mmCIF file of C-alpha atoms in Angstrom:
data_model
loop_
_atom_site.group_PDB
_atom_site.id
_atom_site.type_symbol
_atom_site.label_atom_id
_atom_site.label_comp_id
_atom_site.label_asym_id
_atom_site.label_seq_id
_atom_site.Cartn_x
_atom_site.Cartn_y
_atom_site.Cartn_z
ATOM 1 C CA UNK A 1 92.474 45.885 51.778
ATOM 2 C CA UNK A 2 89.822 48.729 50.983
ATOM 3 C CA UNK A 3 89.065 51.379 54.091
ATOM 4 C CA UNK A 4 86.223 50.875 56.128
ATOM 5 C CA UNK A 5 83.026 53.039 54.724
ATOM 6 C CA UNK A 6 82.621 55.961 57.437
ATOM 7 C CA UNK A 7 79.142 54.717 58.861
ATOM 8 C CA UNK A 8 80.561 51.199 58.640
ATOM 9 C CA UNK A 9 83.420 51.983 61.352
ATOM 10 C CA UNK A 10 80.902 54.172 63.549
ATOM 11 C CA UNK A 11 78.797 51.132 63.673
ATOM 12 C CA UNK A 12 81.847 48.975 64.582
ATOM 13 C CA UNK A 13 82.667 51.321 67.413
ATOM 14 C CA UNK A 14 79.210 51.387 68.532
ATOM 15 C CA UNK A 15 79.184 47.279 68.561
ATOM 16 C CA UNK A 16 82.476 47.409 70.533
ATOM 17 C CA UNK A 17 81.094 49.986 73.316
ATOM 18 C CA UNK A 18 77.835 47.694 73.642
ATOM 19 C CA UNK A 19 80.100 44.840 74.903
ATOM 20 C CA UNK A 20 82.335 46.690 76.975
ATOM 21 C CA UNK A 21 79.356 47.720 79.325
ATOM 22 C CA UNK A 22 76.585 46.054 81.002
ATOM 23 C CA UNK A 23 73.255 45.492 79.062
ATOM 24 C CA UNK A 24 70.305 47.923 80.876
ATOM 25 C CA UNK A 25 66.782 47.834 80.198
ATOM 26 C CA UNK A 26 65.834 51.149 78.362
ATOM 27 C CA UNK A 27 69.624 52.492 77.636
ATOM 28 C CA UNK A 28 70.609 52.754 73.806
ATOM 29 C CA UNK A 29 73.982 53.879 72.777
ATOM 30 C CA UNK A 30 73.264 56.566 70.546
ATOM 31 C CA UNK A 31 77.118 57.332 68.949
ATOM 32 C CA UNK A 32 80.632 56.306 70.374
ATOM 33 C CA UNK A 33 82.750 59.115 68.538
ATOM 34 C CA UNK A 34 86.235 60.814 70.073
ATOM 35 C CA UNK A 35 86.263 60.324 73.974
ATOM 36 C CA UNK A 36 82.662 60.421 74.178
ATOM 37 C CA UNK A 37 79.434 58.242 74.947
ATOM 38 C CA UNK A 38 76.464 59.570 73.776
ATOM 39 C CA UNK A 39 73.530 57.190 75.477
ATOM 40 C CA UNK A 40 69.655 57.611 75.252
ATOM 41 C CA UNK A 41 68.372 56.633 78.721
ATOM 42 C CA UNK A 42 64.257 55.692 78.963
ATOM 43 C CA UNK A 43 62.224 54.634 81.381
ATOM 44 C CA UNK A 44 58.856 53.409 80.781
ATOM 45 C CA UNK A 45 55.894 54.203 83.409
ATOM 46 C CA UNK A 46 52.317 53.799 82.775
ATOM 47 C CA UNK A 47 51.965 53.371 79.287
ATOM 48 C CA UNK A 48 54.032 56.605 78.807
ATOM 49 C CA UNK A 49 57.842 56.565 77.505
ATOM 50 C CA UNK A 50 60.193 59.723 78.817
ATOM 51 C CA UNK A 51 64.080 59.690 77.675
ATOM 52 C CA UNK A 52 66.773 61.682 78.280
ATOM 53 C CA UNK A 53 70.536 62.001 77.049
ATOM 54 C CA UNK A 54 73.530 60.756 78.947
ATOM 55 C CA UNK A 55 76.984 61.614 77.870
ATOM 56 C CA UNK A 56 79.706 60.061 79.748
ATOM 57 C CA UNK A 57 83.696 60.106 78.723
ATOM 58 C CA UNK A 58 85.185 56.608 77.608
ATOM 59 C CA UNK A 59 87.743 55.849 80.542
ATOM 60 C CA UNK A 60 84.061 56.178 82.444
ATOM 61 C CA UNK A 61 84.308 52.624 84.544
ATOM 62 C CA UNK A 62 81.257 50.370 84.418
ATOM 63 C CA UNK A 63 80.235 50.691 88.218
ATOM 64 C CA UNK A 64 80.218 54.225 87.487
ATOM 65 C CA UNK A 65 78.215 54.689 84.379
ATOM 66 C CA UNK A 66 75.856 51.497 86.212
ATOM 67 C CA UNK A 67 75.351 54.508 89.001
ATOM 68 C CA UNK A 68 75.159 57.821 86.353
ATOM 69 C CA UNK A 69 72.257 55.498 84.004
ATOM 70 C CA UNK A 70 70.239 54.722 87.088
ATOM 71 C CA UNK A 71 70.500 57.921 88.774
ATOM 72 C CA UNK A 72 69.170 59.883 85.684
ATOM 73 C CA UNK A 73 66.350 56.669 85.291
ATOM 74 C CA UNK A 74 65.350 57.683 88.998
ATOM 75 C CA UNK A 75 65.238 61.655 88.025
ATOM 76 C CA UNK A 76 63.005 60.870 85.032
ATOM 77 C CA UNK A 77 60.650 58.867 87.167
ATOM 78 C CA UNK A 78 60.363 61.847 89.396
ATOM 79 C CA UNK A 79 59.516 63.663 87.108
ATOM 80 C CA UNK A 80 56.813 61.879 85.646
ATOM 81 C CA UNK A 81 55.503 61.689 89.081
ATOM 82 C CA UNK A 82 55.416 65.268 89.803
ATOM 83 C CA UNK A 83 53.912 65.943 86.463
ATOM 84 C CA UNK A 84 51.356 63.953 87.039
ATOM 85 C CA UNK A 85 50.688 64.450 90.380
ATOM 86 C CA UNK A 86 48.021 66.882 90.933
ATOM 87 C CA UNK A 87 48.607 70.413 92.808
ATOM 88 C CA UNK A 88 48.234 69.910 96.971
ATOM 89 C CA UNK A 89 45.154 72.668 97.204
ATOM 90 C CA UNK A 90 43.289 71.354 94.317
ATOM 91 C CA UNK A 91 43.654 67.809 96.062
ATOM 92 C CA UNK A 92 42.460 69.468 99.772
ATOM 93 C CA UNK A 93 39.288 70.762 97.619
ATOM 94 C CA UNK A 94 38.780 67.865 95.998
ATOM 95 C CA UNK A 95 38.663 65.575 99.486
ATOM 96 C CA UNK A 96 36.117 68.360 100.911
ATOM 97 C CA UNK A 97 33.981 67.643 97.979
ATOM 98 C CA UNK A 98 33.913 63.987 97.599
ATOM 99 C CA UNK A 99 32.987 64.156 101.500
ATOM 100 C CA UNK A 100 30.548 66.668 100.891
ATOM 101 C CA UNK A 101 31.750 68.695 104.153
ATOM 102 C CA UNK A 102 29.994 71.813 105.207
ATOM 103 C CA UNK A 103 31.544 75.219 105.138
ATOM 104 C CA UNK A 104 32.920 75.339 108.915
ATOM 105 C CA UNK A 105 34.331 71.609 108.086
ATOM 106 C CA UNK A 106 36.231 72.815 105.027
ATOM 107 C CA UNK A 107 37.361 75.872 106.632
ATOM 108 C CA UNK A 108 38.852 73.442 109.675
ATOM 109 C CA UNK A 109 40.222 70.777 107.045
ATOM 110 C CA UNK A 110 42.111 73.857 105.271
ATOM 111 C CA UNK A 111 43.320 75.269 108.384
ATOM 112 C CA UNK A 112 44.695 71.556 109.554
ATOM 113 C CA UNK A 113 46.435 71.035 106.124
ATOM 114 C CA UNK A 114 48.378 74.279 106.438
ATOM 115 C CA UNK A 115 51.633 74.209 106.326
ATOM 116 C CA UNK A 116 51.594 70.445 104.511
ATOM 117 C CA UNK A 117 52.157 68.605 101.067
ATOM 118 C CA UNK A 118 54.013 65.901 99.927
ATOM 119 C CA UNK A 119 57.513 66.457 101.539
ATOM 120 C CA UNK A 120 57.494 63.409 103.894
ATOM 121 C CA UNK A 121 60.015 65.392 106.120
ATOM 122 C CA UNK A 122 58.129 68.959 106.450
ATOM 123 C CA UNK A 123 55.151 66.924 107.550
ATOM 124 C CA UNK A 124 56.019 65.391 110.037
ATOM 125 C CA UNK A 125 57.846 68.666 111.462
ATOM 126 C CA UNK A 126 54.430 70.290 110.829
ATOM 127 C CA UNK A 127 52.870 67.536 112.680
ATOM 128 C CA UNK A 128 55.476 68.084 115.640
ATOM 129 C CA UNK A 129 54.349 71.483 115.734
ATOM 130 C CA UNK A 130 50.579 70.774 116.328
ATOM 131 C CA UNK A 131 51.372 68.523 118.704
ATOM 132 C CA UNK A 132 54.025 70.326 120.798
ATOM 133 C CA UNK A 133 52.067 73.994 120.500
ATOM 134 C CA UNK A 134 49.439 75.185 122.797
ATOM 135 C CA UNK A 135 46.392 73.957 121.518
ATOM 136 C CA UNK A 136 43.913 72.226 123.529
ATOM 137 C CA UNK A 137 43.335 68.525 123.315
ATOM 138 C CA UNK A 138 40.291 68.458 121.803
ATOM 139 C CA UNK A 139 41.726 71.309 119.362
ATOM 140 C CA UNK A 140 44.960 69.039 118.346
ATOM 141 C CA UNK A 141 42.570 65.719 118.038
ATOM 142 C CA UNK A 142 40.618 67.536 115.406
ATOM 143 C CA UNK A 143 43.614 68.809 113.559
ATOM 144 C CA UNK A 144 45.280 65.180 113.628
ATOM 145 C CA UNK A 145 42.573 63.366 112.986
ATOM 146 C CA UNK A 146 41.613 65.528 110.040
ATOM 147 C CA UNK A 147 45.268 64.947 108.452
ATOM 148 C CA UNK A 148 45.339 61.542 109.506
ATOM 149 C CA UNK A 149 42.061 61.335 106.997
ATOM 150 C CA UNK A 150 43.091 63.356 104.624
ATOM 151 C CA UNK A 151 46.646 61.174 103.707
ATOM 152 C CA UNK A 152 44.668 57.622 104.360
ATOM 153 C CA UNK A 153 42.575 59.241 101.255
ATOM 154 C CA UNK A 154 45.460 59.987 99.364
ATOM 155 C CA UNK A 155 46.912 57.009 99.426
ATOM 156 C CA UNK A 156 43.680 54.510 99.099
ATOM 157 C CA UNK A 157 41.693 56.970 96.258
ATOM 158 C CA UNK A 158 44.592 59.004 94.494
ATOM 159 C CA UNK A 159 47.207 56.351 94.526
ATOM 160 C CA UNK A 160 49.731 59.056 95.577
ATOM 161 C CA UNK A 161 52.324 57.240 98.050
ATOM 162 C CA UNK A 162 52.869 59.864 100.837
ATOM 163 C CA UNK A 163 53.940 58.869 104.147
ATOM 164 C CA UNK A 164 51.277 59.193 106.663
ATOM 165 C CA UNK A 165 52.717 61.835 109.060
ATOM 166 C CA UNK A 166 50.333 61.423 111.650
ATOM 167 C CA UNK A 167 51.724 57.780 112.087
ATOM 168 C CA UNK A 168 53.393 57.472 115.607
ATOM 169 C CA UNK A 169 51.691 60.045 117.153
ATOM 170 C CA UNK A 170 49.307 59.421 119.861
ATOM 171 C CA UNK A 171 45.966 61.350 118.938
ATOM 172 C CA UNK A 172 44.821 62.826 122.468
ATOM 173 C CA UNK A 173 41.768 61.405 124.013
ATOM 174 C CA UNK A 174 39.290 63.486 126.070
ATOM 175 C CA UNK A 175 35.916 63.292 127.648
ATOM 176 C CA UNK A 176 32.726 64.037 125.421
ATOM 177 C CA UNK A 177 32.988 67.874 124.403
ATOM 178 C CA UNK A 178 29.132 67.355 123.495
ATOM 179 C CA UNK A 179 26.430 67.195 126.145
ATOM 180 C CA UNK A 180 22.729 67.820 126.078
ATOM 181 C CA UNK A 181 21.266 71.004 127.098
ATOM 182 C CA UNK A 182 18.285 70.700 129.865
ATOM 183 C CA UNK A 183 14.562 71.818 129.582
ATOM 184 C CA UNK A 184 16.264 74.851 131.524
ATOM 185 C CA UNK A 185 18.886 75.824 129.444
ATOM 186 C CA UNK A 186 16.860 75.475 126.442
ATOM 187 C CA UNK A 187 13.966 77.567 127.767
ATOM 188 C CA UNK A 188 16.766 80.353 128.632
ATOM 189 C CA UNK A 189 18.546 79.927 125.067
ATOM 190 C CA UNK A 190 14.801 80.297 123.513
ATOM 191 C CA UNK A 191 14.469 83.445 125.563
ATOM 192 C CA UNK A 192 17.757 85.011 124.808
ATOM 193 C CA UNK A 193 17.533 84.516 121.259
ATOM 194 C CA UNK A 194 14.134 86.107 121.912
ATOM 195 C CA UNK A 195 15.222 89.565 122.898
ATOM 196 C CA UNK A 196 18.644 89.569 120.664
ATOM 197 C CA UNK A 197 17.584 87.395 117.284
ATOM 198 C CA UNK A 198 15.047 87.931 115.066
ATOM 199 C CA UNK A 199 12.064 85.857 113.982
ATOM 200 C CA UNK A 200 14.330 83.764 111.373
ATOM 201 C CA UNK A 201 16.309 83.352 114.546
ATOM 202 C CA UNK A 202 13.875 81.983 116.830
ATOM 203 C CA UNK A 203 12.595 79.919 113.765
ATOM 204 C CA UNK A 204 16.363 78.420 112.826
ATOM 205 C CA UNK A 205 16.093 77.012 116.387
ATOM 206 C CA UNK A 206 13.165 75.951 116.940
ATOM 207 C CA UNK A 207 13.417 73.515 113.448
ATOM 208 C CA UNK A 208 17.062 72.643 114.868
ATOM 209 C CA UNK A 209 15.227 71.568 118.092
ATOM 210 C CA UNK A 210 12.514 69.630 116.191
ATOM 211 C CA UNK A 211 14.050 67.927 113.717
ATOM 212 C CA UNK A 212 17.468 67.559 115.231
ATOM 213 C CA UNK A 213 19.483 67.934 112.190
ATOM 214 C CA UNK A 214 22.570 69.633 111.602
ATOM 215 C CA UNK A 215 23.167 73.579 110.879
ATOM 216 C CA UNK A 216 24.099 73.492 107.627
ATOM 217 C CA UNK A 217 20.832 71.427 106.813
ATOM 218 C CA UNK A 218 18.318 73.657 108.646
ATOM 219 C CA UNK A 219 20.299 76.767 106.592
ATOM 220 C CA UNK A 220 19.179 74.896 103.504
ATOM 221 C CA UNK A 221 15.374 74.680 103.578
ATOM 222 C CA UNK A 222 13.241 76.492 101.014
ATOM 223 C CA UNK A 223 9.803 77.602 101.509
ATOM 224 C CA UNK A 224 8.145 74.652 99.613
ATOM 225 C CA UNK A 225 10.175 72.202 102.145
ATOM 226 C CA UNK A 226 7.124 72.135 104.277
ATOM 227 C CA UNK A 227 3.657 70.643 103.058
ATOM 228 C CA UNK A 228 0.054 71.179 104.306
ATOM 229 C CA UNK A 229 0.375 68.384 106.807
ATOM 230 C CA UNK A 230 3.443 70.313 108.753
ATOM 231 C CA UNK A 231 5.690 67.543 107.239
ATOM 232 C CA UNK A 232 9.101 69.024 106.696
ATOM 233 C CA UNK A 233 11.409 67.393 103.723
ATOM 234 C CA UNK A 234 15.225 67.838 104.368
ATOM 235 C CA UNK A 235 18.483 68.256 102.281
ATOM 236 C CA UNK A 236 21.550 66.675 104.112
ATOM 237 C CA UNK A 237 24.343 69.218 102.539
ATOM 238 C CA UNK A 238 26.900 66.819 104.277
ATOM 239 C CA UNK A 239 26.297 63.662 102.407
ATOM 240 C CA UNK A 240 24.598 65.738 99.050
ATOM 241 C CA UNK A 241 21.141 64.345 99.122
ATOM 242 C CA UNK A 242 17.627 64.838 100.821
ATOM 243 C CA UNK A 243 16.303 63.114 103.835
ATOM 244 C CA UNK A 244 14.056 59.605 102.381
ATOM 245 C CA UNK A 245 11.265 60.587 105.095
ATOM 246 C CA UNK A 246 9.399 64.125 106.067
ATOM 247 C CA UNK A 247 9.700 65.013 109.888
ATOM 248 C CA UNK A 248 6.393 66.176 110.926
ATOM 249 C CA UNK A 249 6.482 69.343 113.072
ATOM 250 C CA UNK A 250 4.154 69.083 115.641
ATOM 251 C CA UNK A 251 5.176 71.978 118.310
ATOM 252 C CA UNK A 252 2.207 74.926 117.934
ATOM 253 C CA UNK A 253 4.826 77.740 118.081
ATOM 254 C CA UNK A 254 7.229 76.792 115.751
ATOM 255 C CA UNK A 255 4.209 76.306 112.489
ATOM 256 C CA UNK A 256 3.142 79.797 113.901
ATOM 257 C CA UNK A 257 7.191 81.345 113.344
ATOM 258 C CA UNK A 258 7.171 79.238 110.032
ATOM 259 C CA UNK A 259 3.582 80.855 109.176
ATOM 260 C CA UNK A 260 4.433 84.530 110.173
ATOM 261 C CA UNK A 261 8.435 84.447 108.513
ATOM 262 C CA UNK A 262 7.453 82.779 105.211
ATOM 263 C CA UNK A 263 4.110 85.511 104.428
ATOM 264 C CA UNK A 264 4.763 86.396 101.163
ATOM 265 C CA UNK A 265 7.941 84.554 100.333
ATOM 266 C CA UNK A 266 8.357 82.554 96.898
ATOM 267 C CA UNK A 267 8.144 78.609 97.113
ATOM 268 C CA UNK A 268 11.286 77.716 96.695
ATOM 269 C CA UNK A 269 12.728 81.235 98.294
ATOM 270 C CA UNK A 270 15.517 79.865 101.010
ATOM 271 C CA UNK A 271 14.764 81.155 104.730
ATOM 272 C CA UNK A 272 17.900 81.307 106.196
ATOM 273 C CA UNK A 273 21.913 81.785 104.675
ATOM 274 C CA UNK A 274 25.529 80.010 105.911
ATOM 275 C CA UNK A 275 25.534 83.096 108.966
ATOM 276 C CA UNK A 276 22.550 81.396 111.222
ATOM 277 C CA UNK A 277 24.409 78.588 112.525
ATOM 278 C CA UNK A 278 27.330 80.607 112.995
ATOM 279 C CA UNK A 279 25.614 83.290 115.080
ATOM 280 C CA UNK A 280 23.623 80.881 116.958
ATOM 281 C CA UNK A 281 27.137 79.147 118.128
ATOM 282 C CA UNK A 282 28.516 82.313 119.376
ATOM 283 C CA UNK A 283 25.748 83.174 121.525
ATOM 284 C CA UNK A 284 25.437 79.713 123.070
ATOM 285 C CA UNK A 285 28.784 79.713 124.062
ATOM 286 C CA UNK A 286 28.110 83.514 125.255
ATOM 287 C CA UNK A 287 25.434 81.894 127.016
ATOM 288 C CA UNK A 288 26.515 78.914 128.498
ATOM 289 C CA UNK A 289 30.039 78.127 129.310
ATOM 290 C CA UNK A 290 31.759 74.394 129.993
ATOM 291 C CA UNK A 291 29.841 72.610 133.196
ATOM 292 C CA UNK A 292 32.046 70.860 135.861
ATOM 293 C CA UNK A 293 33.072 67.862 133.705
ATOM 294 C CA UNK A 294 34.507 70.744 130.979
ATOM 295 C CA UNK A 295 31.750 69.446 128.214
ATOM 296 C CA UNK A 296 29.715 72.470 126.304
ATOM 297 C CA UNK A 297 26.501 72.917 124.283
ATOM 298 C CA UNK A 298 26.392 74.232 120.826
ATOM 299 C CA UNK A 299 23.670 74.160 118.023
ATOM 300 C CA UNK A 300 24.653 70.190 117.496
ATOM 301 C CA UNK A 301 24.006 69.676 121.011
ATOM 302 C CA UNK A 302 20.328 69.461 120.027
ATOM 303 C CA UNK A 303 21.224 66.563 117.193
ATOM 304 C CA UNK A 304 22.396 64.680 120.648
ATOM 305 C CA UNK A 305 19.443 65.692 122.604
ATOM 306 C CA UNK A 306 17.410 64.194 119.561
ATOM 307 C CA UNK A 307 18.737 61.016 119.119
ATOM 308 C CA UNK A 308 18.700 60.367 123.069
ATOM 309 C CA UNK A 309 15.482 61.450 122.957
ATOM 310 C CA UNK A 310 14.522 59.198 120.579
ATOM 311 C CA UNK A 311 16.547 56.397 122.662
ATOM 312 C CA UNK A 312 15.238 56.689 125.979
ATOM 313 C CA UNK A 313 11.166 56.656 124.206
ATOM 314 C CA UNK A 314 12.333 53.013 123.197
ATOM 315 C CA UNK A 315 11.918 54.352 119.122
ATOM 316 C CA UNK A 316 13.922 51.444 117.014
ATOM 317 C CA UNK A 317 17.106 52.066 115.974
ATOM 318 C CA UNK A 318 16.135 52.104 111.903
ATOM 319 C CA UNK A 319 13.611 54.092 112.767
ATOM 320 C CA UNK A 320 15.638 56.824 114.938
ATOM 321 C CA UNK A 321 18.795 56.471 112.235
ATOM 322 C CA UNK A 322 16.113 58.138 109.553
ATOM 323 C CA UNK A 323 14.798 60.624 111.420
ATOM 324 C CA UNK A 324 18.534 62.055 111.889
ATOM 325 C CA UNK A 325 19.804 60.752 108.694
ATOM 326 C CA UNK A 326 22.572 58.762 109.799
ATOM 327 C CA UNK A 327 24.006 55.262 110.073
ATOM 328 C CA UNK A 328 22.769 53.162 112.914
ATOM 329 C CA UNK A 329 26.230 52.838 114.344
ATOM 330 C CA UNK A 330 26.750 56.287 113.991
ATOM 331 C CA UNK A 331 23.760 56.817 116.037
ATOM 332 C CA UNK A 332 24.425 54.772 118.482
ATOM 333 C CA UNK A 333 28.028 55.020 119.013
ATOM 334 C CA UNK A 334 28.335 59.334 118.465
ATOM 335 C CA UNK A 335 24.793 61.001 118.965
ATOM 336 C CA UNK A 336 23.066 58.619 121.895
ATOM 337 C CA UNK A 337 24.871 61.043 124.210
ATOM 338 C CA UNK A 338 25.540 59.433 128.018
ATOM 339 C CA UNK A 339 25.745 61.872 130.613
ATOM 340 C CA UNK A 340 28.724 61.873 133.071
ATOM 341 C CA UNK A 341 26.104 63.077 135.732
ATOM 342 C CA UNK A 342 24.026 60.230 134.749
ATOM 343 C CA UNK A 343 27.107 57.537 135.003
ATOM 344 C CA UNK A 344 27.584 58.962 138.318
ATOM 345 C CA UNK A 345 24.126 59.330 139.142
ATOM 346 C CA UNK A 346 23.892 55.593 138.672
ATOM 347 C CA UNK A 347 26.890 53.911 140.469
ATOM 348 C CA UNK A 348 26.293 55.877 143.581
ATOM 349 C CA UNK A 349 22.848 53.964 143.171
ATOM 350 C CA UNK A 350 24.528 50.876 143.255
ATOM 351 C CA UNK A 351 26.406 51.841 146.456
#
C-alpha cells in the first residue's frame, strides 16, 4: 500500500478534528498540524464579515474551546461596535443641532454631559454625583432631565444601546422658577436699563416685551425684519425657521428706538449679537431677586407675561400659539404662567 500524498493526510487530519468538536456557525478549521489547532473564527454583523485566528492545543476539551470560540466571537463584535460607534462629543453636538438649541442651551447640555459616555457603570456614578452634590433642585432637574434626553435620543435615533442612567432616579420637583414681572417692575427694569444700557439695550427689550419671543430670536433680527407697516418678521433660532406671521409693533417708543438705532444701517445689517440676552439676565437678577414663593424674573419672563397676556384678553389658542411660535400645548401647559399669589388670592375668596 502506497503512502498517503502530503496534502492528502493534512486533509484527513483536518476531517478527523471537524468531528471531534462541535459544529459553530462562522468557525473554520484552518490546519490541524503537530499539537496545534489553527481555527478562523467570524462573525457576521450588518452586512460586514470580521475574522480572527484562534489557536488552541489538541488535548484542548470541547467545553473549553466551546468557551475560547465564543469569547473571541464576543471580542470581535465589540469591536465592530466601537468602530462604528461614533465619538461621544461629536454625538453631544450632533443632538444640539438636530434640536436646534441656542447657545446658553448647548453650553448647559455640554456642561450636564460632563463627565459621561457609554460606560454604563461611570454613568450612573456620574449621575450619583449630581444628585448627591450641592446643587439646587431646580439646578439638578435641569442637569437630569437634560441627560435623561440626551440617552432616550441615543437609543431611539442612533440605535446605540446605552443604559439610561438617569433611570431610578427621582428627578426633583419644584415650584415654577418663572413668574411674570408687574407693570412696576417692568417700568423700573425699563428705567435701569435706561441709565446703564444703551439704545440697542433699551431697544432689545422693548421688542422682547412686544413680541414676547425668546433671546436668542430678538438677537437675530436684521434691519429689513421690519416693514413700513411696523410689522416685524421673526427667525426662531431654536426650531431653525422664521415665524409664518409678522407681529405688528404698535408701542410709539419702541418704532422711535427702532427709527433712531437703525439710521444709517444696511438692510440686512443685524442689530444686536449672542451678548444682549446675556447682559440683560445679569442685570435682572441684579435687579430683582426671588419673591416670597422663591420664583424669579429673567428676559423669558416676558415670553410668560405674553402668552398670559394673550390668555386673560380671551385671544384663541391658534391664534396666541403663532404669535409666540409654539405648540398649543406648549402654550398652554409651560408659558400661560399661574401666579401662586393669584391661587391664593382666589381660595381665600372662596373662604
Amino acid at each position: 500500500m502506497g503512502r498517503l500524498k502530503k496534502e492528502v493526510a493534512a486533509r484527513n487530519r483536518r476531517c478527523e478534528t471537524r468531528c471531534k468538536r462541535p459544529k459553530i456557525k462562522g468557525v473554520y478549521l484552518r490546519c490541524a498540524e503537530g499539537d496545534n489547532e489553527v481555527y478562523d473564527v467570524s462573525v457576521v454583523q450588518d452586512g460586514e464579515r470580521r475574522s480572527k485566528r484562534l489557536t488552541l492545543t489538541k488535548d484542548t476539551t470541547n467545553l473549553d474551546f466551546v468557551k475560547a470560540v465564543e469569547s473571541l466571537q464576543h471580542s470581535i463584535k465589540a469591536e465592530i461596535e466601537d468602530r462604528e460607534k461614533p465619538d461621544f462629543e461629536t454625538l453631544v453636538s450632533r443632538y444640539c443641532l438636530e434640536r436646534g438649541l441656542a447657545h446658553n442651551s448647548i453650553l448647559m447640555m455640554r456642561a450636564s454631559l460632563k463627565g459621561f459616555g457609554f460606560d454604563d457603570k461611570a454613568n450612573r456614578l456620574a449621575v450619583e454625583g449630581i444628585v448627591s452634590g450641592s446643587f439646587t433642585d431646580g439646578t439638578k432637574k435641569t442637569k437630569l432631565k437634560a441627560i435623561k434626553g440626551f440617552y432616550e435620543w441615543l437609543k431611539s435615533s442612533c440605535k446605540i444601546q446605552v443604559a439610561q442612567p438617569v433611570e431610578g432616579f427621582k428627578i426633583p420637583r419644584q415650584i415654577p422658577r418663572q413668574r411674570i414681572p408687574t407693570p412696576d417692575e417692568i417700568e423700573r427694569l425699563c428705567e435701569y436699563i435706561g441709565h446703564k444700557g444703551t439704545a440697542l439695550d433699551r431697544l432689545f427689550l422693548k421688542l422682547l416685551i412686544a413680541t414676547g419671543a425668546r433671546c436668542s430670536t430678538i438677537e437675530a433680527v436684521r434691519v429689513c425684519d421690519m416693514d413700513g407697516e411696523w410689522k416685524i418678521g421673526l427667525y426662531n433660532v431654536k426650531l431653525g425657521r422664521r415665524y409664518a406671521i409678522r407681529i405688528p409693533i404698535a408701542d410709539t417708543a419702541t418704532r422711535e428706538l427702532w427709527t433712531a438705532c437703525t439710521a444709517g444701517m444696511m438692510e440686512t445689517e443685524p442689530l444686536f449679537d449672542h451678548t444682549y440676552g446675556e447682559r440683560l439676565r445679569k442685570r435682572m437678577a441684579r435687579l430683582f431677586h426671588a419673591d416670597s414663593y422663591g420664583e424669579t424674573l429673567s428676559p423669558h419672563s416676558f415670553r410668560h407675561l405674553k402668552a398670559t397676556r394673550l390668555a386673560n384678553a380671551g385671544i384663541p389658542v391658534k391664534t396666541a400659539s403663532a404669535i409666540l411660535d409654539c405648540s398649543p400645548t406648549v402654550l398652554v401647559s409651560v408659558y400661560t404662567t399661574v401666579q401662586q399669589a393669584d391661587v391664593d388670592a382666589a381660595v381665600s375668596a372662596e373662604e
